[in-house]
Coordinates of C-alpha atoms and ligand atoms in Angstrom, one line a residue:
X1 CA 77.2 44.2 144.3
X2 CA 76.9 40.4 144.1
X3 CA 74.1 39.0 142.9
X4 CA 72.4 35.5 143.5
X5 CA 72.0 33.2 140.6
X6 CA 68.9 31.4 140.1
X7 CA 69.8 27.9 140.4
X8 CA 68.3 24.5 139.4
X9 CA 65.1 23.7 141.8
X10 CA 66.0 20.7 144.3
X11 CA 65.0 16.8 143.6
X12 CA 62.4 16.9 146.1
X13 CA 60.8 20.3 145.3
X14 CA 60.9 18.8 141.4
X15 CA 58.6 15.7 142.7
X16 CA 56.5 18.4 144.4
X17 CA 55.8 20.4 141.2
X18 CA 55.7 17.1 138.9
X19 CA 53.2 16.1 142.0
X20 CA 51.1 19.0 142.5
X21 CA 50.6 19.3 138.8
X22 CA 49.0 16.3 138.1
X23 CA 47.0 16.1 141.6
X24 CA 43.2 16.0 142.1
X25 CA 40.7 18.2 142.2
X26 CA 39.7 21.1 140.3
X27 CA 41.6 23.5 138.9
X28 CA 41.2 27.1 137.4
X29 CA 40.8 25.5 133.2
X30 CA 44.0 25.4 131.6
X31 CA 46.8 24.5 134.1
X32 CA 48.5 21.2 133.7
X33 CA 50.3 21.9 131.1
X34 CA 46.9 21.7 128.8
X35 CA 47.5 22.9 125.2
X36 CA 45.6 25.8 124.8
X37 CA 47.2 26.4 121.2
X38 CA 50.4 26.6 119.9
X39 CA 53.5 25.7 121.3
X40 CA 53.9 23.0 123.3
X41 CA 56.2 21.9 126.2
X42 CA 57.2 19.7 129.0
X43 CA 55.9 20.9 131.8
X44 CA 58.6 19.7 134.0
X45 CA 61.4 20.8 131.5
X46 CA 59.4 24.0 131.3
X47 CA 59.2 24.7 135.2
X48 CA 62.6 23.9 135.7
X49 CA 64.0 26.1 133.4
X50 CA 61.7 29.4 134.0
X51 CA 61.3 28.5 137.6
X52 CA 63.9 31.4 139.6
X53 CA 63.0 31.1 143.3
X54 CA 62.3 33.0 146.3
X55 CA 65.3 35.5 146.5
X56 CA 67.2 34.5 143.4
X57 CA 68.3 36.9 140.6
X58 CA 66.9 36.5 136.9
X59 CA 70.2 36.4 134.6
X60 CA 69.0 38.7 131.9
X61 CA 67.6 41.6 131.6
X62 CA 64.6 42.1 128.7
X63 CA 63.9 45.4 128.2
X64 CA 60.4 45.4 125.8
X65 CA 59.1 48.5 123.7
X66 CA 55.6 49.7 124.7
X67 CA 54.0 50.7 121.7
X68 CA 51.7 52.9 122.4
X69 CA 51.6 53.5 125.4
X70 CA 54.6 55.4 124.9
X71 CA 57.0 53.1 127.8
X72 CA 59.3 50.2 128.3
X73 CA 58.8 47.2 130.2
X74 CA 61.5 45.7 131.9
X75 CA 61.6 41.4 133.3
X76 CA 63.8 39.5 133.9
X77 CA 64.5 36.2 132.1
X78 CA 64.2 33.4 132.7
X79 CA 60.9 34.1 134.6
X80 CA 59.5 37.1 132.6
X81 CA 58.2 38.8 135.5
X82 CA 57.8 42.4 135.2
X83 CA 60.0 44.3 137.0
X84 CA 60.1 47.8 136.7
X85 CA 58.4 50.3 134.1
X86 CA 60.3 53.3 132.1
X87 CA 58.3 56.0 131.2
X88 CA 59.6 57.8 128.3
X89 CA 57.5 59.2 126.2
X90 CA 54.6 59.5 128.0
X91 CA 54.1 61.1 131.5
X92 CA 54.0 58.5 134.1
X93 CA 52.7 59.7 137.8
X94 CA 54.4 56.2 139.5
X95 CA 57.5 57.6 138.9
X96 CA 56.9 61.1 138.9
X97 CA 57.5 61.3 135.1
X98 CA 56.2 64.4 133.2
X99 CA 55.6 66.7 136.4
X100 CA 58.5 67.7 137.3
X101 CA 60.2 70.6 135.5
X102 CA 62.8 68.6 133.6
X103 CA 60.8 65.7 132.3
X104 CA 57.6 67.6 130.9
X105 CA 60.5 69.9 129.4
X106 CA 61.5 66.5 127.4
X107 CA 58.1 65.2 126.4
X108 CA 57.8 68.7 124.6
X109 CA 54.3 68.9 125.1
X110 CA 53.5 65.6 123.7
X111 CA 51.3 63.2 126.0
X112 CA 52.5 60.0 124.4
X113 CA 54.9 58.8 121.8
X114 CA 55.1 55.3 120.2
X115 CA 57.7 53.4 120.9
X116 CA 58.7 50.9 119.1
X117 CA 62.9 50.0 119.1
X118 CA 65.1 49.9 121.8
X119 CA 68.7 49.3 120.8
X120 CA 71.3 49.3 123.6
X121 CA 74.7 51.3 122.9
X122 CA 77.7 49.0 122.1
X123 CA 81.6 49.3 122.6
X124 CA 83.2 47.3 119.6
X125 CA 79.8 45.4 119.4
X126 CA 79.1 44.3 122.5
X127 CA 76.3 45.7 124.7
X128 CA 78.2 47.7 127.2
X129 CA 75.2 48.6 129.7
X130 CA 75.4 52.5 129.3
X131 CA 72.4 53.7 127.6
X132 CA 69.6 52.4 125.9
X133 CA 67.6 54.0 123.0
X134 CA 64.6 53.6 121.5
X135 CA 62.2 55.7 118.5
X136 CA 58.9 57.3 118.6
X137 CA 57.2 56.5 115.7
X138 CA 55.1 58.8 116.2
X139 CA 56.2 62.6 116.2
X140 CA 59.9 61.6 115.1
X141 CA 62.0 61.2 118.1
X142 CA 64.0 59.2 119.8
X143 CA 64.6 59.5 123.3
X144 CA 68.4 57.7 125.4
X145 CA 67.9 56.0 128.7
X146 CA 70.4 55.9 131.2
X147 CA 71.2 52.2 132.8
X148 CA 72.6 53.5 135.4
X149 CA 69.8 55.2 137.1
X150 CA 66.5 53.7 134.6
X151 CA 65.9 56.7 133.4
X152 CA 65.0 58.8 130.4
X153 CA 67.4 61.2 130.0
X154 CA 66.9 63.0 126.8
X155 CA 64.4 63.1 123.6
X156 CA 65.4 64.6 120.8
X157 CA 63.3 65.5 117.6
X158 CA 65.4 65.8 114.4
X159 CA 63.2 67.7 111.4
X160 CA 61.7 66.1 108.0
X161 CA 60.9 62.8 109.9
X162 CA 57.4 61.9 109.6
X163 CA 56.9 59.0 111.8
X164 CA 60.5 57.8 113.2
X165 CA 60.3 53.7 112.6
X166 CA 63.7 52.3 111.5
X167 CA 65.0 53.4 114.7
X168 CA 67.0 53.2 117.4
X169 CA 69.5 51.2 115.5
X170 CA 73.1 51.1 117.1
X171 CA 76.5 51.3 115.3
X172 CA 79.1 48.9 116.9
X173 CA 80.9 51.9 119.0
X174 CA 78.3 54.0 119.2
X175 CA 78.5 56.6 116.6
X176 CA 75.2 57.4 115.3
X177 CA 72.0 55.8 116.2
X178 CA 69.0 55.8 113.2
X179 CA 66.4 57.3 112.3
X180 CA 63.8 57.8 109.1
X181 CA 60.8 58.1 107.7
X182 CA 58.2 55.3 107.8
X183 CA 55.2 57.3 105.9
X184 CA 56.5 60.0 103.5
X185 CA 55.5 63.4 104.0
X186 CA 56.0 66.2 101.7
X187 CA 59.8 67.8 101.6
X188 CA 60.8 69.7 104.1
X189 CA 58.9 69.6 106.7
X190 CA 56.1 71.8 107.2
X191 CA 55.4 71.8 103.4
X192 CA 51.3 71.6 102.0
X193 CA 51.2 69.3 98.5
X194 CA 48.2 67.3 98.0
X195 CA 48.3 63.5 97.6
X196 CA 47.5 63.4 94.5
X197 CA 51.8 65.4 94.6
X198 CA 52.8 62.2 96.3
X199 CA 55.3 60.9 93.5
X200 CA 57.1 64.4 93.0
X201 CA 56.5 66.5 96.2
X202 CA 56.9 64.2 99.0
X203 CA 59.7 62.4 100.0
X204 CA 61.2 59.9 102.4
X205 CA 64.1 61.2 104.8
X206 CA 67.1 59.2 106.6
X207 CA 69.0 60.2 109.1
X208 CA 72.1 59.3 111.4
X209 CA 71.9 60.7 115.0
X210 CA 75.2 60.7 116.3
X211 CA 76.1 60.1 119.8
X212 CA 78.8 61.8 122.2
X213 CA 81.2 58.7 123.6
X214 CA 81.0 59.8 127.0
X215 CA 78.0 61.6 127.6
X216 CA 75.3 59.9 124.8
X217 CA 74.3 62.9 124.4
X218 CA 71.9 62.6 121.1
X219 CA 72.7 65.7 117.9
X220 CA 71.7 65.2 114.5
X221 CA 74.8 64.0 112.5
X222 CA 72.8 64.4 108.8
X223 CA 70.2 63.6 107.0
X224 CA 69.9 62.1 103.4
X225 CA 66.9 62.8 101.2
X226 CA 65.5 59.7 99.5
X227 CA 62.9 58.4 97.4
X228 CA 58.9 58.8 98.7
X229 CA 59.0 55.3 99.8
X230 CA 57.9 53.5 103.6
X231 CA 61.2 53.4 104.8
X232 CA 60.3 50.6 107.7
X233 CA 62.7 48.8 109.7
X234 CA 66.7 49.0 109.7
X235 CA 69.8 48.2 111.5
X236 CA 73.6 48.8 111.4
X237 CA 76.1 46.5 110.2
X238 CA 79.1 45.7 111.7
X239 CA 82.1 43.9 111.6
X240 CA 82.7 43.0 107.9
X241 CA 79.4 45.5 107.4
X242 CA 80.4 48.0 109.5
X243 CA 80.5 51.4 108.3
X244 CA 76.9 50.3 106.6
X245 CA 73.0 51.1 107.5
X246 CA 70.6 49.7 106.2
X247 CA 66.4 50.1 105.7
X248 CA 63.7 48.0 104.4
X249 CA 61.3 50.5 102.1
X250 CA 57.7 49.5 100.5
X251 CA 56.0 51.2 98.3
X252 CA 58.9 51.9 95.7
X253 CA 55.7 52.0 93.6
X254 CA 55.6 56.3 95.0
X255 CA 51.8 56.0 95.6
X256 CA 49.3 57.5 97.5
X257 CA 45.8 56.8 95.6
X258 CA 43.3 58.0 97.7
X259 CA 41.1 55.8 98.4
X260 CA 43.2 52.8 96.5
X261 CA 44.0 51.4 99.4
X262 CA 48.1 51.4 99.8
X263 CA 47.8 47.7 100.8
X264 CA 47.0 46.8 97.1
X265 CA 48.4 49.7 95.7
X266 CA 52.3 48.9 97.0
X267 CA 52.2 45.7 96.4
X268 CA 52.5 45.9 92.3
X269 CA 56.1 45.5 91.5
X270 CA 57.2 42.1 92.2
X271 CA 60.4 44.1 94.2
X272 CA 60.7 46.5 97.4
X273 CA 64.5 47.6 98.3
X274 CA 66.7 47.8 101.2
X275 CA 68.3 50.7 101.5
X276 CA 71.7 51.0 102.4
X277 CA 73.7 53.8 103.7
X278 CA 77.3 54.7 103.9
X279 CA 77.6 56.8 107.4
X280 CA 81.5 57.5 107.5
X281 CA 80.6 58.3 103.9
X282 CA 78.0 60.9 104.9
X283 CA 79.3 62.3 107.8
X284 CA 82.4 63.1 105.3
X285 CA 80.4 64.4 102.5
X286 CA 78.4 66.7 105.6
X287 CA 82.4 67.6 107.2
X288 CA 83.4 68.4 103.2
X289 CA 80.2 70.8 103.0
X290 CA 77.7 69.0 101.0
X291 CA 74.9 68.9 102.6
X292 CA 72.2 72.2 101.9
X293 CA 70.6 72.9 105.2
X294 CA 66.6 72.1 104.3
X295 CA 64.3 72.7 107.5
X296 CA 66.9 73.8 110.0
X297 CA 68.8 69.9 108.9
X298 CA 71.8 68.8 106.9
X299 CA 70.6 67.2 104.1
X300 CA 72.3 65.3 101.7
X301 CA 70.8 64.5 98.0
X302 CA 72.2 61.4 95.8
X303 CA 71.6 62.6 92.9
X304 CA 73.8 65.5 93.8
X305 CA 76.5 63.8 96.0
X306 CA 77.0 59.9 95.2
X307 CA 78.6 57.4 97.2
X308 CA 76.5 57.8 100.3
X309 CA 73.3 55.1 99.1
X310 CA 72.6 52.1 97.6
X311 CA 69.4 49.8 97.3
X312 CA 69.1 46.6 97.3
X313 CA 66.5 44.7 95.3
X314 CA 64.6 42.1 97.8
X315 CA 61.1 40.6 97.7
X316 CA 57.4 42.7 98.1
X317 CA 56.9 44.7 100.2
X318 CA 59.6 43.7 102.5
X319 CA 59.4 44.4 106.6
X320 CA 62.2 43.1 108.6
X321 CA 66.2 43.8 108.0
X322 CA 68.7 42.1 110.2
X323 CA 72.7 42.1 109.9
X324 CA 73.6 38.8 111.4
X325 CA 77.2 38.3 114.2
X326 CA 79.4 38.6 111.8
X327 CA 78.4 41.4 110.1
X328 CA 78.6 39.9 106.5
X329 CA 74.9 38.3 106.0
X330 CA 72.4 41.1 105.5
X331 CA 68.9 39.2 105.5
X332 CA 66.0 40.9 104.5
X333 CA 62.5 39.4 104.8
X334 CA 59.3 40.0 102.8
X335 CA 56.0 39.2 104.7
X336 CA 54.1 38.4 101.4
X337 CA 56.9 35.7 100.2
X338 CA 57.7 32.7 102.2
X339 CA 61.5 33.7 101.8
X340 CA 64.0 35.0 103.5
X341 CA 67.2 36.7 101.2
X342 CA 70.1 36.7 102.4
X343 CA 72.6 38.7 101.4
X344 CA 76.7 38.6 101.3
X345 CA 77.9 42.2 102.3
X346 CA 81.3 40.7 100.5
X347 CA 79.6 40.5 97.1
X348 CA 77.5 43.8 97.7
X349 CA 80.8 45.8 98.1
X350 CA 82.2 43.9 94.8
X351 CA 79.1 45.2 92.6
X352 CA 79.0 48.4 93.9
X353 CA 82.7 48.9 93.1
X354 CA 82.7 47.4 89.1
X355 CA 79.3 49.4 89.7
X356 CA 77.0 46.6 88.6
X357 CA 73.4 48.2 88.7
X358 CA 70.4 47.1 87.5
X359 CA 69.4 50.8 87.3
X360 CA 69.3 54.2 89.1
X361 CA 65.9 56.0 91.4
X362 CA 66.6 59.8 91.8
X363 CA 70.3 59.2 92.2
X364 CA 70.4 56.0 94.2
X365 CA 71.8 52.5 92.3
X366 CA 70.2 49.7 92.5
X367 CA 72.2 46.6 92.9
X368 CA 72.3 43.8 90.5
X369 CA 69.9 41.8 92.2
X370 CA 71.7 38.0 91.4
X371 CA 74.6 39.7 92.0
X372 CA 73.9 41.1 95.9
X373 CA 72.1 38.2 96.6
X374 CA 73.5 34.9 98.8
X375 CA 70.5 33.1 99.0
X376 CA 66.6 32.4 99.2
X377 CA 65.7 30.7 102.7
X378 CA 62.4 28.7 102.2
X379 CA 61.8 29.8 106.2
X380 CA 58.2 29.5 105.8
X381 CA 54.7 32.2 105.8
X382 CA 54.9 36.1 106.2
X383 CA 58.4 36.2 107.8
X384 CA 59.4 39.1 109.9
X385 CA 62.3 39.5 111.5
X386 CA 65.2 37.5 112.1
X387 CA 67.0 36.9 115.3
X388 CA 70.6 35.0 115.7
X389 CA 72.4 32.4 118.3
X390 CA 76.7 31.8 118.5
X391 CA 75.5 28.5 116.4
X392 CA 75.6 30.3 113.0
X393 CA 71.5 29.9 113.6
X394 CA 69.1 32.8 112.6
X395 CA 65.8 32.6 113.7
X396 CA 63.2 34.0 111.6
X397 CA 59.9 35.0 113.0
X398 CA 56.5 33.9 110.6
X399 CA 53.5 36.4 111.5
X400 CA 51.2 34.1 109.0
X401 CA 52.3 30.5 110.1
X402 CA 52.0 31.6 114.2
X403 CA 56.0 29.9 114.2
X404 CA 59.4 30.6 114.9
X405 CA 61.9 29.2 111.8
X406 CA 65.4 28.2 113.4
X407 CA 67.5 28.1 110.1
X408 CA 71.5 28.1 109.3
X409 CA 73.2 30.8 108.3
X410 CA 75.6 30.1 104.8
X411 CA 77.8 28.4 104.0
X412 CA 75.5 26.8 101.6
X413 CA 76.8 24.0 99.0
X414 CA 75.7 24.9 95.2
X415 CA 72.4 23.3 93.8
X416 CA 71.7 22.3 97.9
X417 CA 68.2 22.0 98.6
X418 CA 67.5 25.1 100.4
X419 CA 64.8 23.1 103.0
X420 CA 67.5 21.4 104.0
X421 CA 68.7 24.0 106.0
X422 CA 65.7 25.2 107.4
X423 CA 66.1 22.6 110.4
X424 CA 63.2 23.6 113.2
X425 CA 60.5 24.7 113.8
X426 CA 57.9 25.9 116.4
X427 CA 54.6 27.3 117.0
X428 CA 53.3 30.1 118.9
X429 CA 50.7 31.8 120.0
X430 CA 49.4 34.0 117.9
X431 CA 50.9 35.9 115.1
X432 CA 54.3 36.2 116.4
X433 CA 56.0 40.1 115.0
X434 CA 59.3 40.7 116.5
X435 CA 61.4 37.8 118.4
X436 CA 64.8 38.4 120.6
X437 CA 67.4 36.3 121.6
X438 CA 69.7 36.9 124.8
X439 CA 72.4 39.9 123.1
X440 CA 70.7 39.2 119.7
X441 CA 71.9 42.2 117.8
X442 CA 75.7 41.7 119.4
X443 CA 78.6 40.2 117.4
X444 CA 78.1 37.8 120.0
X445 CA 74.9 36.4 120.9
X446 CA 74.3 34.1 123.9
X447 CA 72.2 31.8 122.5
X448 CA 70.5 30.1 125.6
X449 CA 66.5 31.8 125.2
X450 CA 64.4 33.5 122.3
X451 CA 61.0 35.4 123.3
X452 CA 58.6 35.8 120.7
X453 CA 56.4 38.8 120.9
X454 CA 53.4 37.5 119.5
X455 CA 50.3 40.7 118.5
X456 CA 47.1 38.1 118.9
X457 CA 47.0 36.6 121.5
X458 CA 43.6 34.5 121.7
X459 CA 42.8 33.8 125.3
X460 CA 45.7 32.0 126.7
X461 CA 45.2 34.3 130.2
X462 CA 42.4 35.2 132.1
X463 CA 39.7 37.4 130.5
X464 CA 40.1 40.9 130.6
X465 CA 37.1 42.1 128.9
X466 CA 38.3 43.0 125.1
X467 CA 41.2 44.0 125.4
X468 CA 43.7 41.2 125.8
X469 CA 47.1 41.4 127.0
X470 CA 49.7 40.9 124.5
X471 CA 51.9 37.7 125.0
X472 CA 55.5 37.4 124.5
X473 CA 56.4 33.6 124.6
X474 CA 60.1 31.9 126.2
X475 CA 61.3 29.5 124.3
X476 CA 64.8 27.9 125.0
X477 CA 66.4 27.1 122.1
X478 CA 70.0 26.4 124.0
X479 CA 69.2 22.7 121.6
X480 CA 68.6 21.3 119.5
X481 CA 65.4 21.6 119.0
X482 CA 63.1 25.0 120.5
X483 CA 60.7 24.7 123.0
X484 CA 58.6 27.2 124.6
X485 CA 59.0 27.3 128.0
X486 CA 56.7 30.1 129.6
X487 CA 53.4 32.7 128.5
X488 CA 54.0 36.0 129.8
X489 CA 51.9 39.0 129.1
X490 CA 52.4 42.4 128.9
X491 CA 50.8 45.7 128.4
X492 CA 50.1 47.8 124.9
X493 CA 52.2 47.1 123.4
X494 CA 56.0 45.9 122.8
X495 CA 57.2 45.4 119.4
X496 CA 61.0 44.8 119.9
X497 CA 62.4 44.4 123.5
X498 CA 66.2 43.6 123.5
X499 CA 67.9 41.3 125.8
X500 CA 71.1 42.0 128.3
X501 CA 73.1 39.5 130.5
X502 CA 72.5 41.0 133.8
X503 CA 75.9 41.5 135.2
X504 CA 76.2 43.9 132.7
X505 CA 74.1 46.4 134.3
X506 CA 75.2 47.8 137.9
X507 CA 72.1 50.0 138.5
X508 CA 73.3 52.4 141.3
X509 CA 71.0 52.5 144.5
X510 CA 70.9 56.1 146.0
X511 CA 72.0 59.4 144.3
X512 CA 74.9 59.8 146.4
X513 CA 75.9 63.0 148.3
X514 CA 78.1 65.1 146.3
X515 CA 78.7 62.6 143.5
X516 CA 80.9 63.7 140.8
X517 CA 79.1 61.3 138.1
X518 CA 76.0 63.3 138.1
X519 CA 75.5 67.0 137.6
X520 CA 75.5 69.1 141.1
X521 CA 71.4 70.5 140.9
X522 CA 72.1 74.0 142.6
X523 CA 68.9 74.1 143.8
X524 CA 69.8 70.6 146.7
X525 CA 69.8 71.6 150.3
X526 CA 70.9 69.0 152.1
X527 CA 69.8 70.3 155.5
X528 CA 66.5 72.0 157.7
X529 CA 68.1 75.1 158.3
X530 CA 68.5 75.9 154.3
X531 CA 64.9 75.4 154.1
X532 CA 63.4 78.7 153.2
X533 CA 60.2 80.5 151.1
X534 CA 61.7 83.4 149.3
X535 CA 59.2 85.8 147.6
X536 CA 60.2 88.6 144.7
X537 CA 57.4 90.0 143.0
X538 CA 55.1 87.7 141.9
X539 CA 56.9 84.8 141.9
X540 CA 57.0 82.7 145.1
X541 CA 59.9 80.2 145.0
X542 CA 60.2 77.6 147.7
X543 CA 63.7 75.2 148.7
X544 CA 61.7 72.1 150.5
X545 CA 63.6 69.1 152.0
X546 CA 62.0 66.1 152.4
X547 CA 63.1 63.3 155.1
X548 CA 60.9 60.6 156.8
X549 CA 58.6 62.0 157.5
X550 CA 58.1 65.5 157.7
X551 CA 58.2 68.8 154.5
X552 CA 60.5 71.6 156.0
X553 CA 59.0 73.9 154.7
X554 CA 55.8 72.4 155.6
X555 CA 53.4 76.0 155.2
X556 CA 53.2 77.5 151.2
X557 CA 52.2 80.8 151.7
X558 CA 50.9 82.6 148.7
X559 CA 48.7 84.8 146.9
X560 CA 46.5 83.9 143.8
X561 CA 48.3 84.6 140.5
X562 CA 51.2 84.0 142.1
X563 CA 54.1 81.3 140.4
X564 CA 55.4 79.3 142.8
X565 CA 58.6 77.4 142.2
X566 CA 59.3 74.4 144.2
X567 CA 62.4 72.6 144.3
X568 CA 62.6 69.3 146.5
X569 CA 64.9 67.6 148.1
X570 CA 65.4 64.1 149.2
X571 CA 67.7 64.1 151.5
X572 CA 67.9 60.4 152.1
X573 CA 70.5 58.2 151.5
X574 CA 69.3 55.0 152.2
X575 CA 68.1 52.6 149.3
X576 CA 64.3 52.7 147.9
X577 CA 63.3 55.7 150.7
X578 CA 61.7 57.9 147.7
X579 CA 59.2 61.0 148.7
X580 CA 56.6 62.2 146.8
X581 CA 55.1 65.6 146.8
X582 CA 51.7 66.1 145.7
X583 CA 49.4 69.0 145.7
X584 CA 45.6 68.6 146.2
X585 CA 43.7 69.6 143.6
X586 CA 46.9 71.4 141.3
X587 CA 47.3 67.8 139.3
X588 CA 51.2 67.7 140.3
X589 CA 52.9 64.6 141.9
X590 CA 56.7 64.8 141.7
X591 CA 58.1 62.0 142.9
X592 CA 62.0 61.9 144.4
X593 CA 64.4 59.3 144.9
X594 CA 66.8 59.2 147.3
X595 CA 69.4 62.0 147.4
X596 CA 67.8 64.0 143.8
X597 CA 66.5 67.1 143.2
X598 CA 63.6 67.8 141.1
X599 CA 61.9 71.1 140.7
X600 CA 58.2 71.6 140.0
X601 CA 56.7 75.4 138.9
X602 CA 53.1 76.7 138.5
X603 CA 50.5 79.0 139.0
X604 CA 48.0 79.2 142.0
X605 CA 45.9 80.0 140.1
X606 CA 42.8 78.5 142.8
X607 CA 42.8 80.0 145.7
X608 CA 41.9 78.0 148.8
X609 CA 43.7 75.8 151.1
X610 CA 45.5 72.6 149.3
X611 CA 47.1 69.9 151.0
X612 CA 50.0 69.1 149.9
X613 CA 51.5 65.2 150.7
X614 CA 54.1 62.6 150.1
X615 CA 52.4 59.8 147.6
X616 CA 55.5 57.4 147.9
X617 CA 55.2 55.0 150.9
X618 CA 58.3 55.7 153.0
X619 CA 57.9 54.3 156.6
X620 CA 55.0 53.8 159.3
X621 CA 54.6 57.7 159.7
X622 CA 54.5 58.0 155.5
X623 CA 50.9 58.8 156.5
X624 CA 51.8 62.6 158.8
X625 CA 54.5 63.2 156.3
X626 CA 51.7 66.5 154.4
X627 CA 51.7 69.9 154.8
X628 CA 49.3 73.1 153.5
X629 CA 49.6 75.7 150.4
X630 CA 47.9 78.2 151.1
X631 CA 46.7 80.3 148.6
X632 CA 45.1 83.6 148.8
X633 CA 42.3 85.8 147.1
Ligands
K7E1 CU1 55.7 45.9 115.1 CU2 59.5 46.8 113.9 CU3 57.4 48.9 114.2 CU4 57.6 44.6 113.3 S1 57.5 46.6 114.1 S2 55.9 43.7 113.6
CUA2 CU1 57.4 60.5 152.2 CU2 56.0 59.1 152.3

C-alpha cells in the first residue's frame, strides 16, 4: 500500500497563513497564537510543522491509553487528528465491541477497565508493528491488540495481582510483558486480613507474562511475591540491561494506617526503591520447579529462591523508571525530589557480583546506593517520566513545574556541576504526567516529536462544562530548543502513549474470503442460499448474510423463552462496507466488518415484534436494510 507523505506547505500557502493570522475583524479568543499561558511558539513555524494538507497522511501513529474510559485513542502525528478509538476493556457500540459473544466473553463480565500504559511488540529492540499491549490498572488484566486490524484479541486476567499498574512493558524480543501489583492486598488473592495486619499479611506481586512468538498469545509465565509496597511504574531492560525488568515502588514503610493518609505515611523514609528482576533467572527457576502454586499461579519467593530480584534505592515516593536506548542507563524519578537518578547497569551488575548490599528486605538484597548510582540530575520539580531521542538526550516531565526538561545522558565529567547537563526546558499547560517521543521506548528513538500528556489543562479550548478535556501538546524536539507546536485534546484520560512510524503498520482493508492469515469461522456463509434458520428444541440458530442492502433471512420467528443464536456474515469485500445488526429493544448492536462473521446469543424474553436494522451507514439504501424478529408468546 503506497502512502502519501505530508508535504511542506507551498510558499503562497505560508503567506496566506500568516496573512490570515494577522487579519482584522473579530476573532474568537485565543486565536492568532495568543498565549493562553504556558508553552509559547512561533505561529508560522508551528503551522508549517503540524499542518497536514487534505489528502496527505501523518508521519506517525500515536496510541494514547484511554485511562478509565478503558479504551485506546489513535491519532496521527504531527496533525494530532484523532482517527480512531480502539475499545479494549469497555464495550463500544461504535464498533459493536462487547455485544457479540466473542468480545463479550473477552470482557469477562467487566464493563470497564483503567488502561494506562500501551506498549508495542518488539523485535531486536525495535517496534515491529505486530501488536500493542495495554494494562488494566483496575482489574489485574492486560490486553493484546492486533495491529493488522486494530482490534483487541485477548484480555488476560491473572491471579494475585491487585491493580496492575507497572504494565505492559515489553522485552526487546517480545518474550515477556510485565505486570505488577500497585495496591498490595492480602496474599494469596481472596484472603481476608484487616489493614492492621498490613505489614505481615499483605503482599505485592510482580509477574512475567509470556508471549507466543508467532501469535502474541499471552500466558502467565511466573509471579514473584514481594514486600507490601506499592509497585508503580515499570520498564523492560534492553541491550546492556537485556534480561532485567524494573519497577519503582513507594510505601516501603509498609504501612496502611486507617485515617492516616498514605500521602504522609508513605513518605516518611528518605528512600524508596526500584525493584529489579532477572526474568531469565525467574523463568529458569520456574522451569526447575522452584515456584509454588499459590492461588493458581506459579509463585517464586525470594526468601527461598535467590538471585532473581534486587532493590535499587531511590529518592522517596518515586514514579517513573525508564531505560535509555542503549540499555545502560536506568532513570528513576522521585516525584518529591527535584532530581532524577541515573543508574549504571554495569555498576549494578558489579554490585550484584560483589554482594555489595546495604541490607536485605524479605530475601531481596538492597544494592548499595553509592555503588550503583551514576548521577543525580537536577531536572526540576516533580519529575515523573523520561523519554529519549537518538542524540543522547533525555526528556523528563516535571509535574510540579509544568515543564519538560531536556538533559544529557552520561558520560559526565567527574566533579562537574550537574546543572550544566540540563540543557533546555519548555513550559507546558499544565501539570504534565507522561511524555512520549517518536519510537521513544525502542533502541533507536526517532527524536523529531515529543507529546506532553498534561493532566490539568485549564482553559485552552472552548469550554464544555466542568469536566475539562485532557490535553496533549506536540513539541518539536528536532532542534536545540524544544518548541510547543500544537495543542490537542482527548476524552478522559490518557496516561501514557506510544508513537510508531506510520510505514511500520499496514492494516488490512477487508477480511478476504479464505485468507489463511485469519482463522476460518465455521459459521461463515457466503451465499444467500446458505442463509437459514434451524430450530433444535428451544434453541433457534440463524445463519445470516448481510450485504448491500439486505439481510438474509430478514424474518426470524421464535417463541418467547427461546435461546436465539445469530451468526451474521458480512460478505462484502469492499473497504469500509461495514454492516450493523441491531435488534430494537433487545440491547443488541453487532457491527460486522467486510468479510467478518460475528455471533450473538440471547434469550427472546420479550414477546412481540421487534425490528432489526443495519446501524452502520452502508449505501444509499442503508435505511432499507432491515427485518423483523417475531417473538410469539
Ligand atoms: Cu498516570 Cu504511568 Cu498510570 Cu504516571 S501513570 S502520570
Ligand atoms: Cu448495511 Cu447499513
